Short mmCIF file of C-alpha atoms and ligand atoms in Angstrom, two decimals:
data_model
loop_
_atom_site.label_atom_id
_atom_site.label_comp_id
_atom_site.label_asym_id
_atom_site.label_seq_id
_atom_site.Cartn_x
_atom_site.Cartn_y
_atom_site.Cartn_z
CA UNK A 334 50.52 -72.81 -158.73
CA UNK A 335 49.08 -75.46 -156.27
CA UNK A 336 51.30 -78.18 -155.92
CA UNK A 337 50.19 -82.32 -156.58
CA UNK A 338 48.64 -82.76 -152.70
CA UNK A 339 46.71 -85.30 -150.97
CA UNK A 340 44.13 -86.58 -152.82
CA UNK A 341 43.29 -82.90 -153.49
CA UNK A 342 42.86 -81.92 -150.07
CA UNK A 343 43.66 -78.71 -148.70
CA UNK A 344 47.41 -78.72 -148.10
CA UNK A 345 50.78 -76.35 -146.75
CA UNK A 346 52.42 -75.21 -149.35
CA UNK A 347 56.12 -75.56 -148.10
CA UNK A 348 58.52 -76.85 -145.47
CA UNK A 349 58.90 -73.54 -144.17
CA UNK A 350 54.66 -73.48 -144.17
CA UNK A 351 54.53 -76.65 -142.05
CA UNK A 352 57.34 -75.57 -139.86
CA UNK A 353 55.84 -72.11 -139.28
CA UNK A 354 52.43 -73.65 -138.92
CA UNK A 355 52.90 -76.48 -136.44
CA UNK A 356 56.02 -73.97 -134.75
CA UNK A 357 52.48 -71.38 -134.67
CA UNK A 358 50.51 -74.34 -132.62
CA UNK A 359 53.63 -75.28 -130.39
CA UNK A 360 54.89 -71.68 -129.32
CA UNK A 361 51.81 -69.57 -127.52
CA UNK A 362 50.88 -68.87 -124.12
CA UNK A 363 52.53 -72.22 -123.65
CA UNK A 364 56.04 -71.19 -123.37
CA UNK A 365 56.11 -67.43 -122.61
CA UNK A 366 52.99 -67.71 -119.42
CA UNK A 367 52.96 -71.56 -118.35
CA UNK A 368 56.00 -72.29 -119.01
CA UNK A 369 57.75 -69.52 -116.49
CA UNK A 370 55.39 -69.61 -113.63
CA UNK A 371 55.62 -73.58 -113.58
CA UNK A 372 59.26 -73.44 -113.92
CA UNK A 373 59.08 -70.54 -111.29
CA UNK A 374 56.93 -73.02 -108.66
CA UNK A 375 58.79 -75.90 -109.55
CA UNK A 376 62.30 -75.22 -108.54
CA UNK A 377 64.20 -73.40 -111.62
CA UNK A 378 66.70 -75.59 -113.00
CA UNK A 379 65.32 -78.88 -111.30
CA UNK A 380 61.91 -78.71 -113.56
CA UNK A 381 64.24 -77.60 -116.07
CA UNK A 382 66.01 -80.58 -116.75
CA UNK A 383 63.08 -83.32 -116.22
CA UNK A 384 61.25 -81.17 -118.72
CA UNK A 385 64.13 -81.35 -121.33
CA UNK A 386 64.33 -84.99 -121.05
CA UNK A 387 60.74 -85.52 -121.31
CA UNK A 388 60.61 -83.47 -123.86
CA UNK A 389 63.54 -85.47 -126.05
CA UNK A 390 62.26 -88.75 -124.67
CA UNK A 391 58.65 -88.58 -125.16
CA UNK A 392 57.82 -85.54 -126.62
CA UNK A 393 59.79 -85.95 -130.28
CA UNK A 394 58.57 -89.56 -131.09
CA UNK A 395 54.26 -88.99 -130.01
CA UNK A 396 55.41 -85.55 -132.05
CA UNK A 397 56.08 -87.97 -135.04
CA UNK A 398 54.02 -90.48 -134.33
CA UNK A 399 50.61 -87.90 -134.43
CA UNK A 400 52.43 -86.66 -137.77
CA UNK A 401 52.24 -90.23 -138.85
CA UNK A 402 48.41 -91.02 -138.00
CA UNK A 403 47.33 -87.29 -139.81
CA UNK A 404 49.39 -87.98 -142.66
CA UNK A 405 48.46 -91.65 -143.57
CA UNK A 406 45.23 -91.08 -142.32
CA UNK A 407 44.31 -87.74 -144.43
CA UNK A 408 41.63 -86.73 -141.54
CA UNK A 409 40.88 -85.34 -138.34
CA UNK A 410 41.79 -87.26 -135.02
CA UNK A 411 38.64 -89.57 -135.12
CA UNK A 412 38.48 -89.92 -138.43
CA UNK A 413 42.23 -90.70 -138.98
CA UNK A 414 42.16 -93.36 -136.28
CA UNK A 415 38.96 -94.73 -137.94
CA UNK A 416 40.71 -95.08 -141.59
CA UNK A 417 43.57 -96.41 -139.94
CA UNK A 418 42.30 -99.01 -137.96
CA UNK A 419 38.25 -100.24 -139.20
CA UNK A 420 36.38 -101.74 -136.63
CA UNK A 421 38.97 -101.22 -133.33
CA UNK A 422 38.14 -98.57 -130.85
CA UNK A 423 41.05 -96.38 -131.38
CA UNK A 424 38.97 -93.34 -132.44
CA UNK A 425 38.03 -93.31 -128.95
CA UNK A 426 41.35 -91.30 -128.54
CA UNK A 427 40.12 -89.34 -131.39
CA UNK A 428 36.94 -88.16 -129.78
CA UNK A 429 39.03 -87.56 -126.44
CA UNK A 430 41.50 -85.18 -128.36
CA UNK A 431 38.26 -83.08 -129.89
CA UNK A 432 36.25 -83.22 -126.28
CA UNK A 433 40.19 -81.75 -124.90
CA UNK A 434 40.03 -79.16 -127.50
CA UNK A 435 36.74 -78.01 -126.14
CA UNK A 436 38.57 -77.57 -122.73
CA UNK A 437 41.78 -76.17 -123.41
CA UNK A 438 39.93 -73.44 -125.42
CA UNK A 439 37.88 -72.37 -123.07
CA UNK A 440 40.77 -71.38 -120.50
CA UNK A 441 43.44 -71.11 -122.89
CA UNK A 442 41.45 -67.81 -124.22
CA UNK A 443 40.59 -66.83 -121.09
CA UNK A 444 44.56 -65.76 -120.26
CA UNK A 445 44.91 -64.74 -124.41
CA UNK A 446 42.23 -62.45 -123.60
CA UNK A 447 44.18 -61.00 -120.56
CA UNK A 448 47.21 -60.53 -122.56
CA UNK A 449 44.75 -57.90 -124.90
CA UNK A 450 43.70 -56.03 -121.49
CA UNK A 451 47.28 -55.72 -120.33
CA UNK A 452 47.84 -54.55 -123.87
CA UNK A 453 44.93 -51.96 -123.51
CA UNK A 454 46.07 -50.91 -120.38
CA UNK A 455 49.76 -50.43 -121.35
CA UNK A 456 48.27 -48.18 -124.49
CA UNK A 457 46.33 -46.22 -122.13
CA UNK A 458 49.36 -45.47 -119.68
CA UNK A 459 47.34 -47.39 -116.70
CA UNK A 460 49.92 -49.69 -115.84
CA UNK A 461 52.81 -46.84 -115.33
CA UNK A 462 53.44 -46.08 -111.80
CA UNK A 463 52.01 -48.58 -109.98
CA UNK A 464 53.33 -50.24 -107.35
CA UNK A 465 54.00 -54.05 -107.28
CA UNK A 466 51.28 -54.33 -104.42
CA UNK A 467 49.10 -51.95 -106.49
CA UNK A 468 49.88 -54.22 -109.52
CA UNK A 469 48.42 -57.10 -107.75
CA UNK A 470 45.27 -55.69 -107.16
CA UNK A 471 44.91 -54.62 -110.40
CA UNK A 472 44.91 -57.83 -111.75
CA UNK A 473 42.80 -59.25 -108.67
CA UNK A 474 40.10 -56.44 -109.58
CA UNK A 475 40.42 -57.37 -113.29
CA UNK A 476 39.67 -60.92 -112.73
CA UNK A 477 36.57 -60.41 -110.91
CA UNK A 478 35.20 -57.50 -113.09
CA UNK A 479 33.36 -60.02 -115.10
CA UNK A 480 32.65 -58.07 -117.99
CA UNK A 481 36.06 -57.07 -119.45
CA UNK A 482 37.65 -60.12 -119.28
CA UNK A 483 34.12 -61.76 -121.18
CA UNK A 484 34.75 -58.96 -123.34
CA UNK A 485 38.52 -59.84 -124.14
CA UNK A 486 37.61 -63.68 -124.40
CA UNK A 487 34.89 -62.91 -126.60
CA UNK A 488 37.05 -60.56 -129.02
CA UNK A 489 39.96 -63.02 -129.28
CA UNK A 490 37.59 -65.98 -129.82
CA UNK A 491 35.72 -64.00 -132.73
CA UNK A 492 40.06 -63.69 -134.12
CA UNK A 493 40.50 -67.07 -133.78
CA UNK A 494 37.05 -68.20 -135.73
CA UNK A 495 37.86 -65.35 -138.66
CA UNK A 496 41.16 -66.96 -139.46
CA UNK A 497 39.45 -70.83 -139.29
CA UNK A 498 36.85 -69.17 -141.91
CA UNK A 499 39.70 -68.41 -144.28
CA UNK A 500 40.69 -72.41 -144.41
CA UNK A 501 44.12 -73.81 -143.89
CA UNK A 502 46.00 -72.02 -146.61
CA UNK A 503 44.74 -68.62 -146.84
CA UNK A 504 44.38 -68.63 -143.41
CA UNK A 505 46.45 -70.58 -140.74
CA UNK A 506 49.78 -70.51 -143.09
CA UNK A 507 49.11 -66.51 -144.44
CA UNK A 508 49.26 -65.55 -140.80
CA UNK A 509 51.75 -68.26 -139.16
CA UNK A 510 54.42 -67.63 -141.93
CA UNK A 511 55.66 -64.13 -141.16
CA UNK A 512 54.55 -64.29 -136.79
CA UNK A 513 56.28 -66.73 -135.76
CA UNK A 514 59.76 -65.11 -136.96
CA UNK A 515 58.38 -61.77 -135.81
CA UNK A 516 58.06 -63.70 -132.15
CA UNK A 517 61.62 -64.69 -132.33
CA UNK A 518 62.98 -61.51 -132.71
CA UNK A 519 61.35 -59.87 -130.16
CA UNK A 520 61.78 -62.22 -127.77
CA UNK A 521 65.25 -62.16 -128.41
CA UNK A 522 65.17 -58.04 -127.67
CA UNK A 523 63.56 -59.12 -123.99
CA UNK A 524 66.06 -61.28 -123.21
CA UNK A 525 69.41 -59.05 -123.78
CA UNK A 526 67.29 -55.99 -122.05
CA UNK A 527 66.36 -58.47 -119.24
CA UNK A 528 70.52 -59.54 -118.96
CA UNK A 529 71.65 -56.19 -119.12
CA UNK A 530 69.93 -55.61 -115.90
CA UNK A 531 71.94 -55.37 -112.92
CA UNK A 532 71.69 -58.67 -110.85
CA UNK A 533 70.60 -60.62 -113.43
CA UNK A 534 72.62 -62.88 -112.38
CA UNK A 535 70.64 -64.51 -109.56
CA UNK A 536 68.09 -65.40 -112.34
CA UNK A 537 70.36 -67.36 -114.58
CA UNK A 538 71.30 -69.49 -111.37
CA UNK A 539 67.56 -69.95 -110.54
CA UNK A 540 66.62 -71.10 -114.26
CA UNK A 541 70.22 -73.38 -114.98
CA UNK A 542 71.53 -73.95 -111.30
CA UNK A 543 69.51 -77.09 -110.54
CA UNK A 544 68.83 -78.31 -107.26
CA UNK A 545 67.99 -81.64 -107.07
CA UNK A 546 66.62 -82.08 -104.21
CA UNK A 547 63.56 -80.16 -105.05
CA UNK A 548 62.70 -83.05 -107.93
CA UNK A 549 59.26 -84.93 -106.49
CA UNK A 550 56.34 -86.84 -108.01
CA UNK A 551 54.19 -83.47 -108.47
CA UNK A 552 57.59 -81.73 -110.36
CA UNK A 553 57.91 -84.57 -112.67
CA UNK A 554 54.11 -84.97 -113.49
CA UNK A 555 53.79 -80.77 -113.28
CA UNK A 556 56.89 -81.42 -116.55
CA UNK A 557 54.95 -84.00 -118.37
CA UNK A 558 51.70 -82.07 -118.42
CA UNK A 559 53.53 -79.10 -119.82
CA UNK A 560 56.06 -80.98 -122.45
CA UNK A 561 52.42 -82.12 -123.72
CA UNK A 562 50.68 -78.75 -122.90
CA UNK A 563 53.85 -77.21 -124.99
CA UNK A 564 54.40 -79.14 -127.80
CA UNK A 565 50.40 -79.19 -128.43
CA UNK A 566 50.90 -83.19 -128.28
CA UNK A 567 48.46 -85.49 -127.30
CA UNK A 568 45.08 -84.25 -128.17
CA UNK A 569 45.22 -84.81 -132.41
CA UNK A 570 45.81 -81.04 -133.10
CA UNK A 571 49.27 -82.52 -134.83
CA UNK A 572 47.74 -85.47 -136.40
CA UNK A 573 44.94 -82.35 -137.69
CA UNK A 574 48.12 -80.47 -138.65
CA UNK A 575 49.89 -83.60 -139.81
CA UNK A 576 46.98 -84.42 -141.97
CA UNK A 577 47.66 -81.27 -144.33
CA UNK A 578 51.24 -81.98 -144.53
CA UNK A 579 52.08 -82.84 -148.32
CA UNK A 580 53.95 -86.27 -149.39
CA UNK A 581 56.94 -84.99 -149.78
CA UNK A 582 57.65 -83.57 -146.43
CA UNK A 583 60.09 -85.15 -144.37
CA UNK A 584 58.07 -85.76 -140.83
CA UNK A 585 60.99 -86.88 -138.69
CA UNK A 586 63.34 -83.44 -139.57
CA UNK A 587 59.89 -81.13 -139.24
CA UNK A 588 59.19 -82.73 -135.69
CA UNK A 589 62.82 -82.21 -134.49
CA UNK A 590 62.86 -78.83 -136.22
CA UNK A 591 59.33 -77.79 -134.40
CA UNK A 592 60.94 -79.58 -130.77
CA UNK A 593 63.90 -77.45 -130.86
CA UNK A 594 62.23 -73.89 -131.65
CA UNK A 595 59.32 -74.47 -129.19
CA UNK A 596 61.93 -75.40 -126.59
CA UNK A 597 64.30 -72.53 -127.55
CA UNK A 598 61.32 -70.22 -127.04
CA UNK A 599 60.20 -71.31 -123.26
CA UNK A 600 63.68 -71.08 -122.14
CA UNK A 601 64.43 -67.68 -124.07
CA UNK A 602 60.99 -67.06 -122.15
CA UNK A 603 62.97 -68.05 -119.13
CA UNK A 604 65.73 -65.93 -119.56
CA UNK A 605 63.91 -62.95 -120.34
CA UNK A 606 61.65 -63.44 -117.15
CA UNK A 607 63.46 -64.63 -114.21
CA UNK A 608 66.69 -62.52 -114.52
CA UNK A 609 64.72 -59.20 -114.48
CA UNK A 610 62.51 -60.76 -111.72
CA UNK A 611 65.32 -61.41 -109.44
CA UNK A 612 67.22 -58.27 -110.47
CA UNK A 613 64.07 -56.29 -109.57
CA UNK A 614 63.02 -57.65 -106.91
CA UNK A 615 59.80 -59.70 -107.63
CA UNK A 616 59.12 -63.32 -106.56
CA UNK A 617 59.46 -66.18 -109.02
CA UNK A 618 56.67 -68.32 -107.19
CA UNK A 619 53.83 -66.05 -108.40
CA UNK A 620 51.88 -68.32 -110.07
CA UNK A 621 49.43 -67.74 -112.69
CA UNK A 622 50.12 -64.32 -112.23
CA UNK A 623 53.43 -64.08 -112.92
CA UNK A 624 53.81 -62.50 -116.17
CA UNK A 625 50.80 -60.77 -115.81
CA UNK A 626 51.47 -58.84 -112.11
CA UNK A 627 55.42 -59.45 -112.10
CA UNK A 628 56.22 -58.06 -115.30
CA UNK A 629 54.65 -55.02 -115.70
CA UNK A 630 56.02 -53.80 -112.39
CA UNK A 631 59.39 -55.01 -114.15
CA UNK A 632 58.65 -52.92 -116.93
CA UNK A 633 58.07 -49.67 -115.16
CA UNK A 634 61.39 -49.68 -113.96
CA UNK A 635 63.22 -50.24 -117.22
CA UNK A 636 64.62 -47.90 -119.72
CA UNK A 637 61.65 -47.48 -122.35
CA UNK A 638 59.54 -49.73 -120.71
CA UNK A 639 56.50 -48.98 -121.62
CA UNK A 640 57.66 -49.02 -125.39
CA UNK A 641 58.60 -52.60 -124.15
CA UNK A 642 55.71 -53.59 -122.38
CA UNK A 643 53.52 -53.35 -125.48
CA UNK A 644 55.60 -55.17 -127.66
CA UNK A 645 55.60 -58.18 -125.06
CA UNK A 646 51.95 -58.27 -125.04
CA UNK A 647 51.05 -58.40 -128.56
CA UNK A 648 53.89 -61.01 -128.32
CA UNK A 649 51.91 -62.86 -126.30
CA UNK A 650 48.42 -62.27 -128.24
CA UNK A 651 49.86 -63.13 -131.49
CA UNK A 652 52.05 -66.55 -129.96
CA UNK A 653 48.54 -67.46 -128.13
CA UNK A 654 45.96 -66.63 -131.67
CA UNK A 655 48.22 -69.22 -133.63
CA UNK A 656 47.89 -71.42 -131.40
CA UNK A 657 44.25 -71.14 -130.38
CA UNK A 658 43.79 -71.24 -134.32
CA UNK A 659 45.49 -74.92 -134.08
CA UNK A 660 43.02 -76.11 -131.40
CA UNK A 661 39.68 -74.93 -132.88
CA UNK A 662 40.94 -76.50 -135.93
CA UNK A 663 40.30 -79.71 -134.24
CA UNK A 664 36.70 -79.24 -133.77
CA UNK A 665 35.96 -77.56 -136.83
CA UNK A 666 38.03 -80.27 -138.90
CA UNK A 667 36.10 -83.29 -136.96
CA UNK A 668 33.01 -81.60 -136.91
CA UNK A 669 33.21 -80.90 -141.17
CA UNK A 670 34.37 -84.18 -141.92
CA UNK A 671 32.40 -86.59 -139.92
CA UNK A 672 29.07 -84.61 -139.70
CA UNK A 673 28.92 -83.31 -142.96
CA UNK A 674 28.68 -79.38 -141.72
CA UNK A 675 30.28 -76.98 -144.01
CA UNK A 676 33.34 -75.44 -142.64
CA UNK A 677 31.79 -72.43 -141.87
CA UNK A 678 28.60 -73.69 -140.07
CA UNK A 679 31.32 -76.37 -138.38
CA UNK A 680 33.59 -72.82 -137.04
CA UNK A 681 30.38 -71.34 -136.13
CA UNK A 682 28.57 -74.18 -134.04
CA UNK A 683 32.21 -74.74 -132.64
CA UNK A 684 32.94 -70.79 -131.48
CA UNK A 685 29.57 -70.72 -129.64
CA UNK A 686 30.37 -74.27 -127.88
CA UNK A 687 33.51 -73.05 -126.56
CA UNK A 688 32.11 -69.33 -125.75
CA UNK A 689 29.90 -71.07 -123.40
CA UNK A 690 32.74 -72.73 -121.38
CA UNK A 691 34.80 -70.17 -122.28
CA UNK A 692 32.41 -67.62 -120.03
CA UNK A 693 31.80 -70.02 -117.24
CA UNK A 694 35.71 -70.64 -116.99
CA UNK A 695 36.18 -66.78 -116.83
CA UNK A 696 33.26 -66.60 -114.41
CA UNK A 697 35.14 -69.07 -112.11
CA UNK A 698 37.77 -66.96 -111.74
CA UNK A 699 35.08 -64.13 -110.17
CA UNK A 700 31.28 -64.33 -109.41
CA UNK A 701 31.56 -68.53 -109.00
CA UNK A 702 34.32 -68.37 -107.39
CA UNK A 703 33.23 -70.37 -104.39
CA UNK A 704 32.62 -73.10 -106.52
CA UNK A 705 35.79 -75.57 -106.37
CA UNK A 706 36.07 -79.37 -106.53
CA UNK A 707 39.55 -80.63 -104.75
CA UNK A 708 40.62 -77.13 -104.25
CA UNK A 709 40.56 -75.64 -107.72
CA UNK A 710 38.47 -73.65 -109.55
CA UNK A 711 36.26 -74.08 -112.70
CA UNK A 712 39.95 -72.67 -114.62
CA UNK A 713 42.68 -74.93 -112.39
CA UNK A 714 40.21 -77.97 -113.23
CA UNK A 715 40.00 -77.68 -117.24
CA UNK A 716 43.87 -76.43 -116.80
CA UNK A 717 45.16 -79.30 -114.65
CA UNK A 718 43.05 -82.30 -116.39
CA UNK A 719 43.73 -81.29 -119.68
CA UNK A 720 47.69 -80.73 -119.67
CA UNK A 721 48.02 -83.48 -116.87
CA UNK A 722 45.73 -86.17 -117.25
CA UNK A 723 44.10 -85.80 -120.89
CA UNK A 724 47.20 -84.97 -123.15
CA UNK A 725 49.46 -87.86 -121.62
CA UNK A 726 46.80 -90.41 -121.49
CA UNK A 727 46.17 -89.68 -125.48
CA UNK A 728 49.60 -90.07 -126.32
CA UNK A 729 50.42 -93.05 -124.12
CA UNK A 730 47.59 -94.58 -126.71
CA UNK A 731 49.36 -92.79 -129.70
CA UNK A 732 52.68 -94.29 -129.42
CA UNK A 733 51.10 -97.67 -128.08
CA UNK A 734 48.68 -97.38 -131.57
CA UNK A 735 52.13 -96.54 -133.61
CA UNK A 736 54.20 -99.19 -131.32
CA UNK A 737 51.92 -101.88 -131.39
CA UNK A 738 49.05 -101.77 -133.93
CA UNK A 739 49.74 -99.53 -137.35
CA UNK A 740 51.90 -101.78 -139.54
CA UNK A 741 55.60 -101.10 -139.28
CA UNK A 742 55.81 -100.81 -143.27
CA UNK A 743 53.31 -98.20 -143.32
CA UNK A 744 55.16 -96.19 -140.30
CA UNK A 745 58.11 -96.80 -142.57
CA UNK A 746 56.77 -95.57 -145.67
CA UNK A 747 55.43 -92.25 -144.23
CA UNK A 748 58.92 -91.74 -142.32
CA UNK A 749 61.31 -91.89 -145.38
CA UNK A 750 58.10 -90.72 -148.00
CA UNK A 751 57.60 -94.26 -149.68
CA UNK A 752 61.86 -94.36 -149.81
CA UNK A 753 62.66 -91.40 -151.26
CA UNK A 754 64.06 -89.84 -148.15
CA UNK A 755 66.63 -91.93 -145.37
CA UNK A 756 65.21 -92.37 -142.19
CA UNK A 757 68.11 -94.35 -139.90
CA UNK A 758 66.34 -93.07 -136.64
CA UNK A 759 63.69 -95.56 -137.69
CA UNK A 760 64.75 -98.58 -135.34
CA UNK A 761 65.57 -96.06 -132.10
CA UNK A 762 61.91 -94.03 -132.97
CA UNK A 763 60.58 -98.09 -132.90
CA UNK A 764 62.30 -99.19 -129.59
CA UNK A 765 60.91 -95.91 -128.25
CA UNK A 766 57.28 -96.00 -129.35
CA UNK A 767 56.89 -99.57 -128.29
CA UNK A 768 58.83 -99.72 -124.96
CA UNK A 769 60.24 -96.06 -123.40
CA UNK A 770 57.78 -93.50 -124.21
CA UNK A 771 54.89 -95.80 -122.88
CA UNK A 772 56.54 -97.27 -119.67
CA UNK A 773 57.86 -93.25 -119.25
CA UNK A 774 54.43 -92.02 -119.42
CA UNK A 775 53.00 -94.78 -116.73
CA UNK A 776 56.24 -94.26 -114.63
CA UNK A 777 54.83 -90.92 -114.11
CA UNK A 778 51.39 -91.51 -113.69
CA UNK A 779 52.32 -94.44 -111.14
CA UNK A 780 54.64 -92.23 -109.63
CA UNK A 781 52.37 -89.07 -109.01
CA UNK A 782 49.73 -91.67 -107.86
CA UNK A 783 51.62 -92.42 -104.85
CA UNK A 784 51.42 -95.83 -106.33
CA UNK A 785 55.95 -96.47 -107.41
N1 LIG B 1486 51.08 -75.53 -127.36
C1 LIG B 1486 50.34 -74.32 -127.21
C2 LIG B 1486 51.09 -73.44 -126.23
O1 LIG B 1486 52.12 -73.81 -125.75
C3 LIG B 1486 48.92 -74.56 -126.80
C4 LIG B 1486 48.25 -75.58 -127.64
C5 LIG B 1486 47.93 -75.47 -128.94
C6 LIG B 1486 47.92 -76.88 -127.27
N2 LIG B 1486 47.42 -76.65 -129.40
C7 LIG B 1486 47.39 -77.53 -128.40
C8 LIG B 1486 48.05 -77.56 -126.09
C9 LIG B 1486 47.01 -78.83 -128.34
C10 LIG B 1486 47.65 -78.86 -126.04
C11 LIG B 1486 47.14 -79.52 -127.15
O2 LIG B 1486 50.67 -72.38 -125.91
#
């Protein structure tokens, strides 16, 4: 039986739906690739700790507050911010978040098409025996090949689009609802086989021991970009999500719920990377290439490794397809809604927009190369504008539109569900919208800009 939704529109069918669902968005290549390789560049513990208090500081209330905007506005990011507030230009922020979505698909399934090669290559015993240098190479050669990873991108793209087709129900929570514990459990297996190793010690001090002398303006703004980056905040996906989120859901729990297990996951990520890293001798500074040349040289030298190896991979796959699901979502929603294509014309149109960047980005990383602006590559440039520029800059405007321009009442009513649930966080969630997430977020930017 369908339950009494919004105004008939397509809705999750439970708390445990939403949770799973937005938890499916939040926990991808996020946590388990970014997450380490930042943390490992950034000092362990140091980027540790600013990312935890970003993450309760500003991450939980622009959480809420997209949650908010989806729910009361019953559409996708533009359209939301267009019901909300007639005749202001806060759908800007709206069209920003779908013009992001373009971007962070096209190198966010670039590295979930990686994680099906490494797959491929565990299945066909390639990766066994090879040295760490060898390793490198591998990876190096892979890049550049051209083809395969098109290929890879291509094949996860054509994933993503075939669960969009299937619609929000049948298709985003079918999947979500029984992955996301699946995740949890394995990743739970990597991290006791990565502490059982001998001088895993080392790794616990890198990831907990902070030093905090290593905390500077590109560590703090390197945390911001990926509490956004990791939370999927800042870009509408959660107002998309939050938009299919029935009346009687409590949005404040489901936020802090969605915080805690996509926080739990990067630093269970954490501890199943760095302790085998230092007890095996690999560097934690490795980059992009971290998990991907690190860990399979890890692997090798482990007790049933290879066994291992492919389990962490499809890991990885599945984290990064409900996640990629959440972002084309975006598009497909906004492009549906406000020009009137049918969902399946609207995934369509949006799969071949984003295969075109897509390829270019994965071209960047080989044949055009020599192409850089300020250093970085076609990839570093989507990657570092999106998660550091982009996401913060949307929800700076999010909690400013919840802070300062959507009627307190109505914030109210959608936080305790027109009374029926208590909401005492409401006058802390206020103070924060209006004055700490905002000043936090241009601290940052200010900071990073040489500027404070
Ligand atoms: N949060 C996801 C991850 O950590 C990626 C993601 C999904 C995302 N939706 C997003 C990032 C929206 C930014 C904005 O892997």
């Amino acid at each position: 039986m369908s339950e009494p939704v919004n105004n008939g529109r397509d809705s999750f069918s439970s708390r445990f739906a939403v949770i799973a669902a937005v938890a499916g968005s939040a926990i991808g290549l996020g946590n388990i690739w970014r997450f380490p390789y930042l943390t490992g560049e950034n000092g362990g513990a140091a980027f540790l700790i600013v990312y935890l208090i970003i993450v309760i500081s500003i991450g939980i209330p622009v959480m809420i507050s997209e949650f908010i905007i989806g729910r009361a506005g019953q559409k996708n990011p533009y359209g939301s911010f267009k019901a909300l507030a007639p005749g202001k230009p806060w759908y800007v922020i709206g069209l920003m978040g779908v013009v992001a979505a373009f971007m962070i698909l096209a190198f966010y399934t670039t590295v979930s098409g990686w994680t099906l090669e490494y797959f491929y290559q565990g299945l066909t015993g390639n990766l066994s025996g090879k040295t760490d240098a060898e390793l490198t190479v591998m990876f190096d050669v892979f890049l550049k090949s051209s083809f395969r990873p098109i290929l890879w991108f291509i094949i996860f793209m054509g994933f993503t689009a075939l669960i969009i087709l299937s619609g929000v129900k049948e298709g985003i929570e079918r999947y979500t609802k029984f992955l996301m514990p699946m995740l949890f459990i394995i990743l739970i297996a990597l991290c006791i086989r990565s502490l059982t190793l001998k001088g895993a010690g080392e790794g616990l001090r890198f990831l907990f021991y902070p030093d905090f002398s290593k905390i500077t303006s590109k560590v703090v703004l390197e945390a911001l970009g990926q509490a956004f980056f990791s939370l999927s905040i800042g870009m509408g996906t959660l107002i998309t999500y939050g938009s299919y989120i029935n009346k009687r859901e409590n949005l404040g729990i489901s936020a802090l719920l969605v915080c805690l297990a996509d926080t739990s996951v990067a630093v269970l990520a954490g501890i199943a990377i760095f302790p085998a890293v230092f007890a095996l001798g690999g560097s934690p500074a490795s980059g992009t290439g971290l998990v991907f040349i690190v860990l399979p040289g890890i692997f090798q030298k482990m007790p049933l490794g290879g066994f291992f190896q492919l389990i962490f991979f499809i890991l990885l796959a599945v984290a990064a397809l409900t996640s990629t699901i959440s972002v084309l979502e975006v598009i497909v929603a906004y492009l549906a809604e406000e020009l009137k294509m049918t969902r399946r014309k609207a995934t369509i149109a949006a799969t071949l927009m984003v295969s075109v960047l897509g390829i270019i980005t994965v071209l960047s990383l080989g044949s055009l190369g020599n192409f850089k602006i300020f250093e970085k590559n076609i990839f570093g440039i989507l990657e570092y504008l999106t998660s550091n520029i982009m996401l913060p800059v949307g929800g700076l405007f999010i909690v400013l539109f919840i802070g300062w321009s959507f009627s307190p009442q109505r914030t109210k009513s959608e936080l305790t569900n027109e009374g029926k649930v208590k909401a005492g966080y409401l006058p802390v969630f206020m103070f924060i919208v209006k004055f700490v997430a905002p000043v936090a977020i241009a601290l940052v930017f200010l900071y990073s800009l040489g500027i404070i």
